[in-house]
Coordinates of N, CA, C and O and ligand atoms in Angstrom, one line a residue:
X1 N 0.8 -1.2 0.0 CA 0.0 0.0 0.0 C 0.9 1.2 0.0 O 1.8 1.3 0.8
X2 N 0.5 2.3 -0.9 CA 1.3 3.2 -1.0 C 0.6 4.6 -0.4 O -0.5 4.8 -0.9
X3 N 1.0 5.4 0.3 CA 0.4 6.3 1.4 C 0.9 8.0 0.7 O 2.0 8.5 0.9
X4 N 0.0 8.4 0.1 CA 0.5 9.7 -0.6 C -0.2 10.9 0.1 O -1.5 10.9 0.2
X5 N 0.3 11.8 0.4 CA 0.4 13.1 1.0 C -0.5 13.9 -0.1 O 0.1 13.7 -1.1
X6 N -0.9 14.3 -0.1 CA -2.1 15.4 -0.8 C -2.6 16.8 -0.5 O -3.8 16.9 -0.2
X7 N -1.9 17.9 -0.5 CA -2.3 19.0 0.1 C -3.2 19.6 -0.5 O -3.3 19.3 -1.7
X8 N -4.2 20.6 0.1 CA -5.4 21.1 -0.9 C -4.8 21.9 -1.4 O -3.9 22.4 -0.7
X9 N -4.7 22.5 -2.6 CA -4.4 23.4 -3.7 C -5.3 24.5 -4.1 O -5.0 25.6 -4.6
X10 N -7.0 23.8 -3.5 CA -7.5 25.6 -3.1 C -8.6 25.2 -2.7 O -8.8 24.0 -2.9
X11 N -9.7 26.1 -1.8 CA -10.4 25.5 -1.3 C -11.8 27.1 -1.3 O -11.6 28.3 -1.5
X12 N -13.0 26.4 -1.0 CA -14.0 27.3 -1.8 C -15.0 27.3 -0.2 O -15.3 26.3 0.4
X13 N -15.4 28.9 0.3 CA -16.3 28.8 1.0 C -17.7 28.3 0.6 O -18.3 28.6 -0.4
X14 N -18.0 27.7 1.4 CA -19.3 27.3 1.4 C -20.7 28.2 1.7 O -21.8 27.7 1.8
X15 N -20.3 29.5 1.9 CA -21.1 30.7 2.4 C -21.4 31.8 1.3 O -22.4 32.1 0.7
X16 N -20.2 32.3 1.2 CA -19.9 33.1 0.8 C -19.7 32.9 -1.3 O -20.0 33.6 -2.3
X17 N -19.2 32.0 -1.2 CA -18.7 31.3 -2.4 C -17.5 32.2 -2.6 O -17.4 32.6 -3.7
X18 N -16.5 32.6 -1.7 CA -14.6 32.8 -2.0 C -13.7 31.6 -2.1 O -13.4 30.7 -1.3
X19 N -13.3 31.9 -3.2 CA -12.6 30.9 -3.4 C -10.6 31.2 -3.0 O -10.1 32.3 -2.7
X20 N -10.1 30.4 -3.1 CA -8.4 31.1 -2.6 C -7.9 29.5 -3.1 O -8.4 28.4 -3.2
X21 N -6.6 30.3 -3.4 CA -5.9 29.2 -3.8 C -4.9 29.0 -3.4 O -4.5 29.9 -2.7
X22 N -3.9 28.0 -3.6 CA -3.0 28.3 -2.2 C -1.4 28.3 -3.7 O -1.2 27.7 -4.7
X23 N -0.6 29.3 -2.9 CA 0.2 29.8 -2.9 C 1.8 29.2 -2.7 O 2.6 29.6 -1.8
X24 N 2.2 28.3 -3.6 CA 3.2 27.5 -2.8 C 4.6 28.6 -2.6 O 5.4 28.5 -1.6
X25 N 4.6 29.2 -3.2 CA 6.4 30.3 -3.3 C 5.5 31.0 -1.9 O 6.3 31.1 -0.9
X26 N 4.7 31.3 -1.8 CA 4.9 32.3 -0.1 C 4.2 31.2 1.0 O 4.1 31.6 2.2
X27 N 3.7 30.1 0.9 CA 2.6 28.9 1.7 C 1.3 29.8 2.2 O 0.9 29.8 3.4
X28 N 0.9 30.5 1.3 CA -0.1 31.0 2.1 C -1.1 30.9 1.0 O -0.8 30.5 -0.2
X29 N -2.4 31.4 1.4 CA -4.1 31.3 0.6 C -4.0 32.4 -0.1 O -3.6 33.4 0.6
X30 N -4.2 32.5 -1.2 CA -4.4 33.7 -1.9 C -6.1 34.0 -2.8 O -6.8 33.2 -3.4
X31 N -6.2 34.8 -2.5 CA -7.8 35.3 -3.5 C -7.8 35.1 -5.2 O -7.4 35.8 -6.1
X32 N -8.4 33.7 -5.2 CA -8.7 33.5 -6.5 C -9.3 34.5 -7.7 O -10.4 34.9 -7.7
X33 N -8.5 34.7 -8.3 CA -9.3 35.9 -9.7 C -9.8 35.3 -10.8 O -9.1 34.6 -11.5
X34 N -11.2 35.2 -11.0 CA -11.6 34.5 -11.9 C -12.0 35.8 -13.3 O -12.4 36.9 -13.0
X35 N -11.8 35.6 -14.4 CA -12.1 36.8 -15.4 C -11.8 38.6 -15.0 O -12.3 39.7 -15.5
X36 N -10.8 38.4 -14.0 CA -10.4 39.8 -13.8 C -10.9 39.8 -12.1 O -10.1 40.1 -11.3
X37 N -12.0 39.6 -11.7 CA -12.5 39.6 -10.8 C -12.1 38.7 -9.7 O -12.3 37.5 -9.8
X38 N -11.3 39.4 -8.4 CA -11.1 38.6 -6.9 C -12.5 37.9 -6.6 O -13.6 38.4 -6.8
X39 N -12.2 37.2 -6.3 CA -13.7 35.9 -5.8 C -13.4 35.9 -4.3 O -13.2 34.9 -3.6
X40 N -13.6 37.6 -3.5 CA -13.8 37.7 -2.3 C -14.4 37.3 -1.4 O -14.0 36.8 -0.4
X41 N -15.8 37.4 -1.9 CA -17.0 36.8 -1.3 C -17.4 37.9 -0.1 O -17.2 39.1 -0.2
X42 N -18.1 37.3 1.0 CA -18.2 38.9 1.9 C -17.7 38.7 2.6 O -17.4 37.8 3.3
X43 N -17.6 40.0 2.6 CA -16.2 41.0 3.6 C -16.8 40.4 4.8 O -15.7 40.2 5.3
X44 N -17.7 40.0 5.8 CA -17.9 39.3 7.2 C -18.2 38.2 7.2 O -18.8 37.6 8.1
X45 N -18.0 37.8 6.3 CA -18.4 36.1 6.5 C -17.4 35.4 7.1 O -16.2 35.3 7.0
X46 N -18.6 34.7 8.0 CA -17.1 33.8 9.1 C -16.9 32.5 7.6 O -17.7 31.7 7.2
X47 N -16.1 32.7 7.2 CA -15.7 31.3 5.9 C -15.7 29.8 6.4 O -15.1 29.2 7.4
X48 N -16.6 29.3 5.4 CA -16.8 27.6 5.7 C -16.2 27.3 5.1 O -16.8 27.5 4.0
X49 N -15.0 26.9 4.9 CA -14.0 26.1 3.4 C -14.6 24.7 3.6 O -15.0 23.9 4.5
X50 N -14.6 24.9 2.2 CA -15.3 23.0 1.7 C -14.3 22.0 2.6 O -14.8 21.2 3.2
X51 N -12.6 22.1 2.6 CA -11.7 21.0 2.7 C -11.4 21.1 4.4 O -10.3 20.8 4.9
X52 N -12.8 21.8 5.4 CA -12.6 22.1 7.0 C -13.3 20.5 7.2 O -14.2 20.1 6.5
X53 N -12.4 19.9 8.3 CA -12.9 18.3 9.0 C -12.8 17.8 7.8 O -11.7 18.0 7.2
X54 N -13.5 17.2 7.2 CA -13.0 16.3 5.8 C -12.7 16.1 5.2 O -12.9 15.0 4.6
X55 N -11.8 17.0 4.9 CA -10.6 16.9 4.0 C -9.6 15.7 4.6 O -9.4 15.8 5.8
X56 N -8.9 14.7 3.9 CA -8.0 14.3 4.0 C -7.0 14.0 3.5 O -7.1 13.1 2.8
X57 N -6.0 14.6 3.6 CA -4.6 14.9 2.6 C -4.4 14.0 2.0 O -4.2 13.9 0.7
X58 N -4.2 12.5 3.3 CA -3.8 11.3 3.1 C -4.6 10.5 1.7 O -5.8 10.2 1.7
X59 N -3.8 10.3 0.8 CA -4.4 9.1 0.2 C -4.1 8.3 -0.1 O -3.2 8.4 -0.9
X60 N -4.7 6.8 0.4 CA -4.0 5.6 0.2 C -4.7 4.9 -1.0 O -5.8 4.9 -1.5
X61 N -3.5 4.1 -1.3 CA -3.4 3.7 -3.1 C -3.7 1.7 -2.8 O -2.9 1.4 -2.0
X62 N -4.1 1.2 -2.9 CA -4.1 -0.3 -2.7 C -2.9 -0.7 -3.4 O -2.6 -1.9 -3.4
Ligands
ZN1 ZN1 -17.3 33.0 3.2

């Protein structure tokens, strides 16, 4: 069994619909621009990211 590491590469509120993508040269989340447009979402939304509790990096291969 082969055990492969999987980081999210971007992840999309579930509220708001902001999307961020992640940033490998600084490791941080950055605000996805789709057609010119930042995909902020709103300015107070507490953010639900799709990949919060369920996400699992881990993926195992049989
Ligand atoms: Zn949000």
């Amino acid at each position: 069994m082969t055990v492969e590491i999987v980081p999210p590469t971007e992840r999309a509120c579930t509220r708001c619909g902001r999307r961020d993508v992640w940033d490998a040269e600084t490791e941080n989340w950055v605000i996805e621009t789709v057609d010119g447009e930042r995909r902020v979402g709103r300015p107070h939304c507490v953010h639900e990211w799709d990949i919060n509790g369920s996400y699992n990096p881990v993926r195992r291969t049989a």
